[in-house]
DNA sequence: GCATCGGAAATTGCATGCAACATGGAAAGA
DNA sequence: TCTTTCCATGTTGCATGCAATTTCCGATGC
């Protein structure tokens, strides 16, 4: 009867709460009252508790024993560490991808990059952001390492609210696409170290864009 | 009255079950019956369920909806991916450590390395393994990035049963110490790329040692 | 003999209830 | 007026109970 059958309530709850957090519907520091969430979603406290614990281990919420759960607060210092970690892991994926992507995977990455050129030109930030997710996902997949891909995806989700905003900065789309170009060229040519450096630079520049916005107060 | 006061039953359970898994008391593929675990630890099913979910997100156990939990099985392919991921992340930590370790941290790393020389010479595999954990922990800490350190620690725990066994191979202690030597020299000298390469090589050699043992059937 | 089907037992998912702890505020003392 | 103590209230941690699903095992048909 439910649209999302097969999965348990706990799973659906975890997904919905996570979605609410990364989209900003639940602000950092917001108290996550078990009973309130249970009422809101029409379930009992038990699946809510299990969902919150799950989100706790993934870092999205902070669960303090006997003191309830809150949406994880990220201090500027922690935000910087998250970006550095993401940059390093994505760069590692890019290096591995340059070494081990199949010809088909390389062609697809190249094709995707060309599509994104149009999106960047027309300035459709939403469409570009979605394609961007696909692009980075293709690099993770090309590394042929599920563990690193998982880490990268998890970091990407946690940083999504911050990354998303920076796409609305003037000219950021074009610069992002140019940075991608360096990554793609290195991967296609199989130049591993260059791919690493290009991706590291790209994500570091994203971090700079985000920091610039935060300083200006967003 | 309890020895481990302050923490909740769920936390203690998660720690104990994790310990039982990494020490091998619970073999991979072993069924984790909620009621049985509850009886065994003298609690109800609720904290057991929460602990299992927590271990599920960290990868130690596999929870299949409505079908119970089992100790995570690692196929040889997954094992290889775990080792590659650990090698890459540890190498990244080593590179960052070479760039940003404080003088005090560098001195301590060097001192620890010298202590381990004696342990390797006397052939005390247990003591060497413990010191080894401290050594790698010092490198994570030196990277000054809690996110990467967490990832590295999590991988280290998951691979512990495999890494531990290889220390009993003949001559592995001396070779391990020599490999550490290259890492320490590069970090102390601040040669970042060299530290990266040395650590990558070290962990990759550990993987080779483990694979060699598995092929011979352990 | 092998595969398929059906029912009983076992096990999980979830709801509910109760006790322990944390939090906030009023009352008492300095 | 400020601090401290105590109590009321709310919230979490955990136990228990029930319904739904899965799994196991034997019977039936081919």
Short mmCIF file of C-alpha atoms (C1' of nucleotides) in Angstrom, two decimals:
data_model
loop_
_atom_site.label_atom_id
_atom_site.label_comp_id
_atom_site.label_asym_id
_atom_site.label_seq_id
_atom_site.Cartn_x
_atom_site.Cartn_y
_atom_site.Cartn_z
CA UNK A 1 0.00 0.00 0.00
CA UNK A 2 2.86 2.35 0.81
CA UNK A 3 4.88 3.72 -2.09
CA UNK A 4 8.16 2.57 -0.55
CA UNK A 5 7.33 -1.03 0.25
CA UNK A 6 9.86 -3.67 1.14
CA UNK A 7 11.94 -1.38 3.28
CA UNK A 8 11.33 -1.08 6.98
CA UNK A 9 9.97 2.00 8.70
CA UNK A 10 13.35 2.57 10.31
CA UNK A 11 15.05 2.77 6.91
CA UNK A 12 12.49 5.13 5.48
CA UNK A 13 12.69 7.31 8.57
CA UNK A 14 16.47 7.47 8.41
CA UNK A 15 16.29 8.45 4.75
CA UNK A 16 13.62 11.09 5.33
CA UNK A 17 15.32 12.64 8.32
CA UNK A 18 18.65 12.66 6.49
CA UNK A 19 16.97 14.35 3.54
CA UNK A 20 15.44 16.96 5.83
CA UNK A 21 18.86 17.66 7.28
CA UNK A 22 20.85 17.96 4.06
CA UNK A 23 18.18 20.13 2.44
CA UNK A 24 18.25 22.41 5.44
CA UNK A 25 14.68 21.78 6.55
CA UNK A 26 16.17 20.75 9.88
CA UNK A 27 18.77 23.31 10.86
CA UNK A 28 22.04 22.36 12.60
CA UNK A 29 21.58 22.35 16.37
CA UNK A 30 17.85 21.60 16.06
CA UNK A 31 16.63 19.32 18.81
CA UNK A 32 15.37 15.95 17.57
CA UNK A 33 12.68 14.96 20.02
CA UNK A 34 11.86 11.27 19.70
CA UNK A 35 8.17 11.58 20.53
CA UNK A 36 7.71 14.62 18.30
CA UNK A 37 9.30 12.85 15.33
CA UNK A 38 7.24 9.74 16.06
CA UNK A 39 4.01 11.77 16.03
CA UNK A 40 5.09 13.67 12.92
CA UNK A 41 5.73 10.51 10.91
CA UNK A 42 2.91 8.52 12.47
CA UNK A 43 5.03 5.78 14.01
CA UNK A 44 6.15 4.87 17.51
CA UNK A 45 9.37 5.95 19.17
CA UNK A 46 11.17 2.67 18.53
CA UNK A 47 11.88 3.08 14.79
CA UNK A 48 12.65 6.75 15.37
CA UNK A 49 15.30 5.82 17.93
CA UNK A 50 16.88 3.28 15.61
CA UNK A 51 16.94 5.76 12.74
CA UNK A 52 18.56 8.42 14.91
CA UNK A 53 21.28 6.01 16.04
CA UNK A 54 21.97 5.10 12.44
CA UNK A 55 22.29 8.75 11.46
CA UNK A 56 24.47 9.22 14.51
CA UNK A 57 27.15 6.82 13.30
CA UNK A 58 27.14 8.46 9.88
CA UNK A 59 27.76 11.84 11.50
CA UNK A 60 24.61 13.66 10.44
CA UNK A 61 23.16 13.87 13.94
CA UNK A 62 24.83 13.97 17.32
CA UNK A 63 23.35 11.60 19.89
CA UNK A 64 24.27 12.36 23.47
CA UNK A 65 23.50 9.52 25.89
CA UNK A 66 20.43 10.29 27.97
CA UNK A 67 20.40 13.83 26.66
CA UNK A 68 18.73 13.43 23.31
CA UNK A 69 19.79 13.96 19.73
CA UNK A 70 20.41 17.16 17.81
CA UNK A 71 21.22 17.87 14.18
CA UNK A 72 25.01 17.87 14.06
CA UNK A 73 26.59 21.28 14.42
CA UNK A 74 29.63 21.83 12.29
CA UNK A 75 32.08 24.38 13.55
CA UNK A 76 34.14 26.22 10.91
CA UNK A 77 37.15 24.13 11.94
CA UNK A 78 35.25 20.89 11.44
CA UNK A 79 33.90 22.15 8.15
CA UNK A 80 37.44 22.75 6.97
CA UNK A 81 38.47 19.24 8.02
CA UNK A 82 35.50 17.74 6.19
CA UNK A 83 36.46 19.60 3.02
CA UNK A 84 40.10 18.57 3.29
CA UNK A 85 39.08 14.94 3.80
CA UNK A 86 36.71 15.05 0.85
CA UNK A 87 39.33 16.69 -1.33
CA UNK A 88 41.92 14.06 -0.45
CA UNK A 89 39.58 11.11 -0.94
CA UNK A 90 38.17 12.44 -4.20
CA UNK A 91 41.69 13.11 -5.42
CA UNK A 92 42.65 9.55 -4.55
CA UNK A 93 39.63 8.30 -6.48
CA UNK A 94 40.67 10.42 -9.45
CA UNK A 95 44.19 8.97 -9.37
CA UNK A 96 42.86 5.42 -9.21
CA UNK A 97 40.33 6.21 -11.93
CA UNK A 98 43.10 7.43 -14.23
CA UNK A 99 44.83 4.13 -13.70
CA UNK A 100 41.94 1.72 -13.96
CA UNK A 101 38.94 3.19 -15.75
CA UNK A 102 37.75 1.09 -18.66
CA UNK A 103 37.58 2.65 -22.14
CA UNK A 104 33.79 2.73 -21.87
CA UNK A 105 33.94 4.51 -18.52
CA UNK A 106 36.37 7.06 -19.95
CA UNK A 107 34.12 7.76 -22.93
CA UNK A 108 31.12 8.24 -20.67
CA UNK A 109 33.01 10.60 -18.38
CA UNK A 110 34.06 12.63 -21.39
CA UNK A 111 30.52 12.73 -22.77
CA UNK A 112 29.14 13.84 -19.41
CA UNK A 113 31.72 16.58 -19.24
CA UNK A 114 30.63 17.89 -22.63
CA UNK A 115 26.98 17.93 -21.62
CA UNK A 116 27.92 19.95 -18.57
CA UNK A 117 29.57 22.54 -20.80
CA UNK A 118 26.13 23.48 -22.14
CA UNK A 119 24.59 23.55 -18.66
CA UNK A 120 27.38 25.84 -17.45
CA UNK A 121 26.89 28.11 -20.46
CA UNK A 122 23.14 28.46 -19.97
CA UNK A 123 23.70 29.07 -16.26
CA UNK A 124 21.15 26.55 -14.99
CA UNK A 125 22.58 26.09 -11.50
CA UNK A 126 20.11 23.37 -10.46
CA UNK A 127 20.69 21.20 -13.53
CA UNK A 128 24.44 21.73 -13.27
CA UNK A 129 24.41 20.71 -9.59
CA UNK A 130 22.59 17.47 -10.45
CA UNK A 131 24.96 16.69 -13.32
CA UNK A 132 27.85 17.52 -11.02
CA UNK A 133 26.71 14.80 -8.62
CA UNK A 134 26.67 12.34 -11.50
CA UNK A 135 30.10 13.51 -12.62
CA UNK A 136 31.77 12.98 -9.27
CA UNK A 137 29.92 9.70 -8.88
CA UNK A 138 31.41 8.55 -12.18
CA UNK A 139 34.89 9.29 -10.85
CA UNK A 140 34.21 7.31 -7.66
CA UNK A 141 32.91 4.41 -9.70
CA UNK A 142 35.94 4.58 -11.98
CA UNK A 143 38.24 4.05 -9.01
CA UNK A 144 36.72 0.57 -8.71
CA UNK A 145 36.81 0.68 -4.94
CA UNK A 146 33.48 0.50 -3.11
CA UNK A 147 35.02 1.47 0.24
CA UNK A 148 36.52 4.73 -1.00
CA UNK A 149 33.37 5.43 -3.01
CA UNK A 150 31.28 5.02 0.14
CA UNK A 151 33.48 7.39 2.11
CA UNK A 152 33.38 9.96 -0.67
CA UNK A 153 29.60 9.72 -1.01
CA UNK A 154 29.09 10.04 2.73
CA UNK A 155 31.25 13.18 2.85
CA UNK A 156 29.50 14.57 -0.20
CA UNK A 157 26.12 14.20 1.49
CA UNK A 158 27.29 15.85 4.68
CA UNK A 159 28.70 18.81 2.78
CA UNK A 160 25.84 19.10 0.31
CA UNK A 161 24.15 22.14 1.92
CA UNK A 162 27.42 24.05 1.75
CA UNK A 163 28.41 22.97 -1.75
CA UNK A 164 24.99 23.66 -3.20
CA UNK A 165 24.94 27.30 -2.22
CA UNK A 166 28.23 28.13 -3.91
CA UNK A 167 26.86 27.22 -7.35
CA UNK A 168 24.79 30.38 -7.24
CA UNK A 169 27.87 32.57 -7.08
CA UNK A 170 28.56 34.57 -10.22
CA UNK A 171 30.81 32.75 -12.64
CA UNK A 172 31.27 29.76 -10.36
CA UNK A 173 29.67 27.39 -12.89
CA UNK A 174 32.12 28.26 -15.64
CA UNK A 175 35.11 27.99 -13.32
CA UNK A 176 33.84 24.67 -11.95
CA UNK A 177 33.55 23.32 -15.47
CA UNK A 178 37.04 24.48 -16.35
CA UNK A 179 38.41 22.71 -13.25
CA UNK A 180 36.56 19.58 -14.26
CA UNK A 181 38.20 19.87 -17.66
CA UNK A 182 41.65 19.48 -16.13
CA UNK A 183 40.50 16.43 -14.19
CA UNK A 184 38.91 14.81 -17.24
CA UNK A 185 41.93 15.45 -19.45
CA UNK A 186 44.27 13.85 -16.92
CA UNK A 187 42.02 10.83 -16.36
CA UNK A 188 41.47 10.23 -20.07
CA UNK A 189 45.21 10.41 -20.69
CA UNK A 190 45.90 8.07 -17.78
CA UNK A 191 48.11 10.62 -16.02
CA UNK A 192 47.43 9.52 -12.45
CA UNK A 193 49.34 12.10 -10.45
CA UNK A 194 48.00 14.92 -12.59
CA UNK A 195 44.44 13.68 -12.05
CA UNK A 196 45.08 13.64 -8.32
CA UNK A 197 46.41 17.19 -8.32
CA UNK A 198 43.61 18.50 -10.54
CA UNK A 199 40.86 17.01 -8.38
CA UNK A 200 42.52 18.19 -5.17
CA UNK A 201 42.67 21.67 -6.61
CA UNK A 202 39.05 21.56 -7.75
CA UNK A 203 37.61 20.55 -4.38
CA UNK A 204 39.91 22.98 -2.57
CA UNK A 205 38.56 25.76 -4.75
CA UNK A 206 35.02 24.71 -3.88
CA UNK A 207 36.01 25.02 -0.24
CA UNK A 208 37.37 28.50 -0.85
CA UNK A 209 34.11 29.50 -2.53
CA UNK A 210 32.12 28.18 0.42
CA UNK A 211 34.37 29.89 2.95
CA UNK A 212 34.08 33.14 1.10
CA UNK A 213 30.31 32.91 1.36
CA UNK A 214 30.40 32.06 5.06
CA UNK A 215 32.64 35.01 5.82
CA UNK A 216 30.23 37.30 4.07
CA UNK A 217 27.53 35.81 6.29
CA UNK A 218 25.16 33.30 4.71
CA UNK B 1 27.63 -0.74 40.84
CA UNK B 2 28.53 -1.71 37.29
CA UNK B 3 32.15 -1.39 36.30
CA UNK B 4 31.35 0.55 33.15
CA UNK B 5 28.95 3.15 34.49
CA UNK B 6 27.85 6.25 32.61
CA UNK B 7 27.53 4.55 29.28
CA UNK B 8 24.31 2.96 28.16
CA UNK B 9 23.77 -0.75 27.70
CA UNK B 10 23.56 -0.25 23.97
CA UNK B 11 27.01 1.30 23.85
CA UNK B 12 28.56 -1.42 25.97
CA UNK B 13 26.90 -4.10 23.87
CA UNK B 14 28.12 -2.56 20.64
CA UNK B 15 31.66 -2.43 22.01
CA UNK B 16 31.57 -6.00 23.30
CA UNK B 17 30.11 -7.46 20.13
CA UNK B 18 32.59 -5.52 18.01
CA UNK B 19 35.40 -6.83 20.19
CA UNK B 20 34.14 -10.38 19.80
CA UNK B 21 34.09 -9.95 16.04
CA UNK B 22 37.53 -8.44 15.57
CA UNK B 23 39.15 -10.95 17.91
CA UNK B 24 37.55 -13.74 15.94
CA UNK B 25 35.37 -15.07 18.75
CA UNK B 26 32.45 -14.48 16.38
CA UNK B 27 33.38 -15.85 12.97
CA UNK B 28 32.36 -14.14 9.71
CA UNK B 29 28.97 -15.40 8.56
CA UNK B 30 27.93 -16.26 12.12
CA UNK B 31 24.26 -15.63 12.70
CA UNK B 32 23.55 -12.94 15.30
CA UNK B 33 20.28 -13.95 16.89
CA UNK B 34 18.76 -11.06 18.82
CA UNK B 35 17.17 -13.15 21.56
CA UNK B 36 20.28 -15.30 21.99
CA UNK B 37 22.52 -12.24 22.37
CA UNK B 38 20.02 -10.69 24.74
CA UNK B 39 20.03 -13.80 26.95
CA UNK B 40 23.80 -14.05 26.76
CA UNK B 41 24.36 -10.49 27.96
CA UNK B 42 21.40 -10.46 30.33
CA UNK B 43 19.48 -7.65 28.65
CA UNK B 44 16.39 -7.39 26.51
CA UNK B 45 16.27 -7.40 22.73
CA UNK B 46 15.93 -3.64 22.42
CA UNK B 47 19.51 -2.61 23.24
CA UNK B 48 20.78 -5.59 21.25
CA UNK B 49 18.89 -4.39 18.19
CA UNK B 50 20.24 -0.87 18.54
CA UNK B 51 23.79 -2.14 18.94
CA UNK B 52 23.49 -4.34 15.87
CA UNK B 53 22.22 -1.42 13.77
CA UNK B 54 25.13 0.68 14.91
CA UNK B 55 27.61 -2.03 13.98
CA UNK B 56 25.76 -2.38 10.71
CA UNK B 57 26.49 1.18 9.60
CA UNK B 58 30.15 0.76 10.52
CA UNK B 59 30.36 -2.34 8.34
CA UNK B 60 31.21 -4.95 10.96
CA UNK B 61 27.88 -6.76 10.70
CA UNK B 62 25.45 -7.08 7.84
CA UNK B 63 21.83 -6.41 8.75
CA UNK B 64 19.33 -7.71 6.24
CA UNK B 65 15.81 -6.31 6.73
CA UNK B 66 13.52 -8.89 8.31
CA UNK B 67 16.15 -11.53 7.83
CA UNK B 68 18.41 -10.95 10.79
CA UNK B 69 22.03 -9.92 11.20
CA UNK B 70 25.20 -11.85 10.50
CA UNK B 71 28.87 -11.08 11.10
CA UNK B 72 29.99 -9.42 7.87
CA UNK B 73 31.51 -11.79 5.35
CA UNK B 74 34.40 -10.36 3.42
CA UNK B 75 35.05 -11.89 0.04
CA UNK B 76 38.66 -11.84 -1.19
CA UNK B 77 37.68 -9.07 -3.60
CA UNK B 78 36.23 -6.94 -0.80
CA UNK B 79 39.26 -7.65 1.35
CA UNK B 80 41.49 -6.33 -1.41
CA UNK B 81 39.36 -3.18 -1.70
CA UNK B 82 39.52 -2.65 2.05
CA UNK B 83 43.30 -2.89 1.98
CA UNK B 84 43.59 -0.55 -0.98
CA UNK B 85 41.33 1.96 0.75
CA UNK B 86 43.32 1.71 3.97
CA UNK B 87 46.60 2.07 2.12
CA UNK B 88 45.42 5.15 0.29
CA UNK B 89 43.96 6.83 3.36
CA UNK B 90 46.97 6.04 5.53
CA UNK B 91 49.25 7.31 2.78
CA UNK B 92 47.23 10.50 2.64
CA UNK B 93 47.58 10.87 6.41
CA UNK B 94 51.32 10.35 6.10
CA UNK B 95 51.59 13.07 3.45
CA UNK B 96 49.59 15.51 5.57
CA UNK B 97 51.60 14.54 8.64
CA UNK B 98 54.84 15.30 6.83
CA UNK B 99 53.44 18.75 6.07
CA UNK B 100 51.87 19.65 9.37
CA UNK B 101 53.25 17.64 12.28
CA UNK B 102 54.56 19.78 15.12
CA UNK B 103 58.19 19.37 16.23
CA UNK B 104 56.99 17.61 19.38
CA UNK B 105 54.89 15.16 17.36
CA UNK B 106 57.85 14.44 15.11
CA UNK B 107 60.12 13.72 18.06
CA UNK B 108 57.56 11.40 19.60
CA UNK B 109 57.10 9.52 16.34
CA UNK B 110 60.83 9.09 16.06
CA UNK B 111 61.13 7.88 19.66
CA UNK B 112 58.32 5.39 19.16
CA UNK B 113 60.02 4.07 16.06
CA UNK B 114 63.23 3.47 18.01
CA UNK B 115 61.38 1.59 20.75
CA UNK B 116 59.85 -0.63 18.09
CA UNK B 117 63.31 -1.50 16.82
CA UNK B 118 63.94 -3.38 20.07
CA UNK B 119 60.56 -5.10 19.95
CA UNK B 120 61.21 -6.22 16.40
CA UNK B 121 64.66 -7.50 17.37
CA UNK B 122 63.38 -9.53 20.32
CA UNK B 123 60.57 -10.89 18.14
CA UNK B 124 57.73 -10.17 20.55
CA UNK B 125 54.89 -10.19 18.02
CA UNK B 126 52.18 -9.21 20.53
CA UNK B 127 54.06 -6.21 21.91
CA UNK B 128 55.06 -5.15 18.40
CA UNK B 129 51.45 -5.33 17.22
CA UNK B 130 50.34 -3.09 20.08
CA UNK B 131 53.12 -0.59 19.45
CA UNK B 132 52.24 -0.73 15.77
CA UNK B 133 48.72 0.43 16.56
CA UNK B 134 50.18 3.36 18.49
CA UNK B 135 52.55 4.13 15.63
CA UNK B 136 49.86 4.33 12.98
CA UNK B 137 47.65 6.25 15.39
CA UNK B 138 50.42 8.82 15.77
CA UNK B 139 50.51 9.27 12.01
CA UNK B 140 46.73 9.76 11.86
CA UNK B 141 46.93 12.29 14.67
CA UNK B 142 49.78 14.08 12.92
CA UNK B 143 47.59 14.66 9.88
CA UNK B 144 45.46 16.92 12.09
CA UNK B 145 42.26 15.79 10.44
CA UNK B 146 39.72 14.00 12.60
CA UNK B 147 37.63 12.85 9.63
CA UNK B 148 40.48 11.04 7.90
CA UNK B 149 41.69 9.68 11.24
CA UNK B 150 38.23 8.24 11.89
CA UNK B 151 38.12 6.57 8.49
CA UNK B 152 41.59 5.12 8.96
CA UNK B 153 40.76 3.82 12.44
CA UNK B 154 37.54 2.25 11.26
CA UNK B 155 39.32 0.44 8.43
CA UNK B 156 42.09 -0.61 10.78
CA UNK B 157 39.57 -2.22 13.12
CA UNK B 158 37.82 -4.05 10.32
CA UNK B 159 41.10 -5.44 9.03
CA UNK B 160 42.58 -6.22 12.42
CA UNK B 161 42.05 -10.01 12.34
CA UNK B 162 43.89 -10.20 9.02
CA UNK B 163 46.72 -7.85 9.90
CA UNK B 164 47.33 -9.48 13.26
CA UNK B 165 48.01 -12.90 11.84
CA UNK B 166 50.71 -11.74 9.43
CA UNK B 167 52.93 -10.55 12.28
CA UNK B 168 53.61 -14.18 13.12
CA UNK B 169 55.25 -14.78 9.77
CA UNK B 170 58.98 -15.28 9.89
CA UNK B 171 60.91 -12.08 9.47
CA UNK B 172 57.79 -9.97 8.98
CA UNK B 173 58.55 -7.90 12.10
CA UNK B 174 61.95 -6.81 10.85
CA UNK B 175 60.63 -5.99 7.39
CA UNK B 176 57.70 -4.07 8.89
CA UNK B 177 60.11 -2.02 10.98
CA UNK B 178 62.28 -1.29 7.98
CA UNK B 179 59.24 -0.09 6.03
CA UNK B 180 58.28 2.13 8.96
CA UNK B 181 61.77 3.55 8.83
CA UNK B 182 61.20 4.91 5.35
CA UNK B 183 57.92 6.48 6.45
CA UNK B 184 59.46 8.07 9.54
CA UNK B 185 62.45 9.44 7.64
CA UNK B 186 60.21 11.07 5.05
CA UNK B 187 57.85 12.56 7.63
CA UNK B 188 60.67 13.91 9.81
CA UNK B 189 62.27 15.52 6.78
CA UNK B 190 58.95 16.98 5.68
CA UNK B 191 59.10 15.23 2.31
CA UNK B 192 55.36 14.84 1.76
CA UNK B 193 55.23 12.87 -1.49
CA UNK B 194 57.92 10.50 -0.25
CA UNK B 195 55.97 9.88 2.97
CA UNK B 196 52.90 9.13 0.89
CA UNK B 197 54.75 6.65 -1.29
CA UNK B 198 56.46 4.97 1.66
CA UNK B 199 53.25 4.46 3.60
CA UNK B 200 51.41 3.23 0.50
CA UNK B 201 54.18 0.72 -0.06
CA UNK B 202 54.15 -0.39 3.59
CA UNK B 203 50.42 -1.12 3.72
CA UNK B 204 50.49 -2.73 0.30
CA UNK B 205 53.21 -5.08 1.54
CA UNK B 206 51.06 -5.93 4.56
CA UNK B 207 48.30 -6.80 2.12
CA UNK B 208 50.66 -9.03 0.17
CA UNK B 209 51.67 -10.81 3.37
CA UNK B 210 48.02 -11.37 4.28
CA UNK B 211 47.16 -12.59 0.80
CA UNK B 212 50.07 -14.97 0.85
CA UNK B 213 48.73 -16.45 4.08
CA UNK B 214 45.20 -16.76 2.73
CA UNK B 215 46.39 -18.54 -0.40
CA UNK B 216 48.23 -21.04 1.74
CA UNK B 217 44.94 -21.51 3.59
CA UNK B 218 44.59 -19.93 7.01
"C1'" DG C 1 13.59 -39.18 -6.88
"C1'" DC C 2 12.89 -34.23 -7.37
"C1'" DA C 3 10.36 -30.11 -7.23
"C1'" DT C 4 6.48 -27.56 -5.40
"C1'" DC C 5 3.29 -26.25 -2.08
"C1'" DG C 6 1.32 -25.52 2.58
"C1'" DG C 7 1.42 -24.89 7.42
"C1'" DA C 8 3.81 -24.45 11.90
"C1'" DA C 9 7.53 -22.54 14.37
"C1'" DA C 10 10.82 -19.13 14.84
"C1'" DT C 11 12.36 -14.46 14.30
"C1'" DT C 12 12.09 -9.83 13.26
"C1'" DG C 13 9.65 -5.10 13.28
"C1'" DC C 14 7.13 -2.21 15.89
"C1'" DA C 15 4.01 -0.43 19.78
"C1'" DT C 16 3.44 0.35 24.47
"C1'" DG C 17 4.65 0.88 29.36
"C1'" DC C 18 7.59 1.82 33.16
"C1'" DA C 19 11.72 3.27 35.61
"C1'" DA C 20 15.93 6.21 35.69
"C1'" DC C 21 17.97 10.28 34.60
"C1'" DA C 22 18.12 15.22 33.01
"C1'" DT C 23 16.22 19.82 32.97
"C1'" DG C 24 13.78 23.90 34.69
"C1'" DG C 25 11.90 26.53 38.18
"C1'" DA C 26 10.31 27.65 42.73
"C1'" DA C 27 11.51 28.01 47.55
"C1'" DA C 28 14.83 28.62 51.20
"C1'" DG C 29 19.03 30.41 52.84
"C1'" DA C 30 23.03 33.63 52.78
"C1'" DT D 1 19.79 40.04 45.10
"C1'" DC D 2 22.37 35.92 44.29
"C1'" DT D 3 23.18 31.14 45.21
"C1'" DT D 4 21.75 26.61 46.47
"C1'" DT D 5 18.59 22.90 47.13
"C1'" DC D 6 14.74 20.34 46.14
"C1'" DC D 7 10.90 18.90 43.58
"C1'" DA D 8 7.94 18.59 39.37
"C1'" DT D 9 8.04 17.69 34.70
"C1'" DG D 10 9.69 15.96 30.51
"C1'" DT D 11 12.65 12.82 28.07
"C1'" DT D 12 15.39 8.96 27.38
"C1'" DG D 13 16.70 3.90 28.13
"C1'" DC D 14 15.05 -0.43 28.34
"C1'" DA D 15 11.61 -4.42 28.99
"C1'" DT D 16 7.75 -6.68 27.30
"C1'" DG D 17 4.04 -8.01 24.10
"C1'" DC D 18 1.97 -8.64 19.67
"C1'" DA D 19 1.53 -8.79 14.65
"C1'" DA D 20 3.84 -9.70 10.25
"C1'" DT D 21 7.20 -11.95 7.73
"C1'" DT D 22 10.52 -15.41 7.02
"C1'" DT D 23 12.19 -19.98 7.44
"C1'" DC D 24 11.96 -24.69 8.08
"C1'" DC D 25 9.99 -29.17 7.31
"C1'" DG D 26 7.01 -32.52 5.79
"C1'" DA D 27 3.40 -33.82 2.48
"C1'" DT D 28 1.78 -34.01 -2.06
"C1'" DG D 29 2.08 -34.22 -6.99
"C1'" DC D 30 4.76 -35.10 -11.06
#
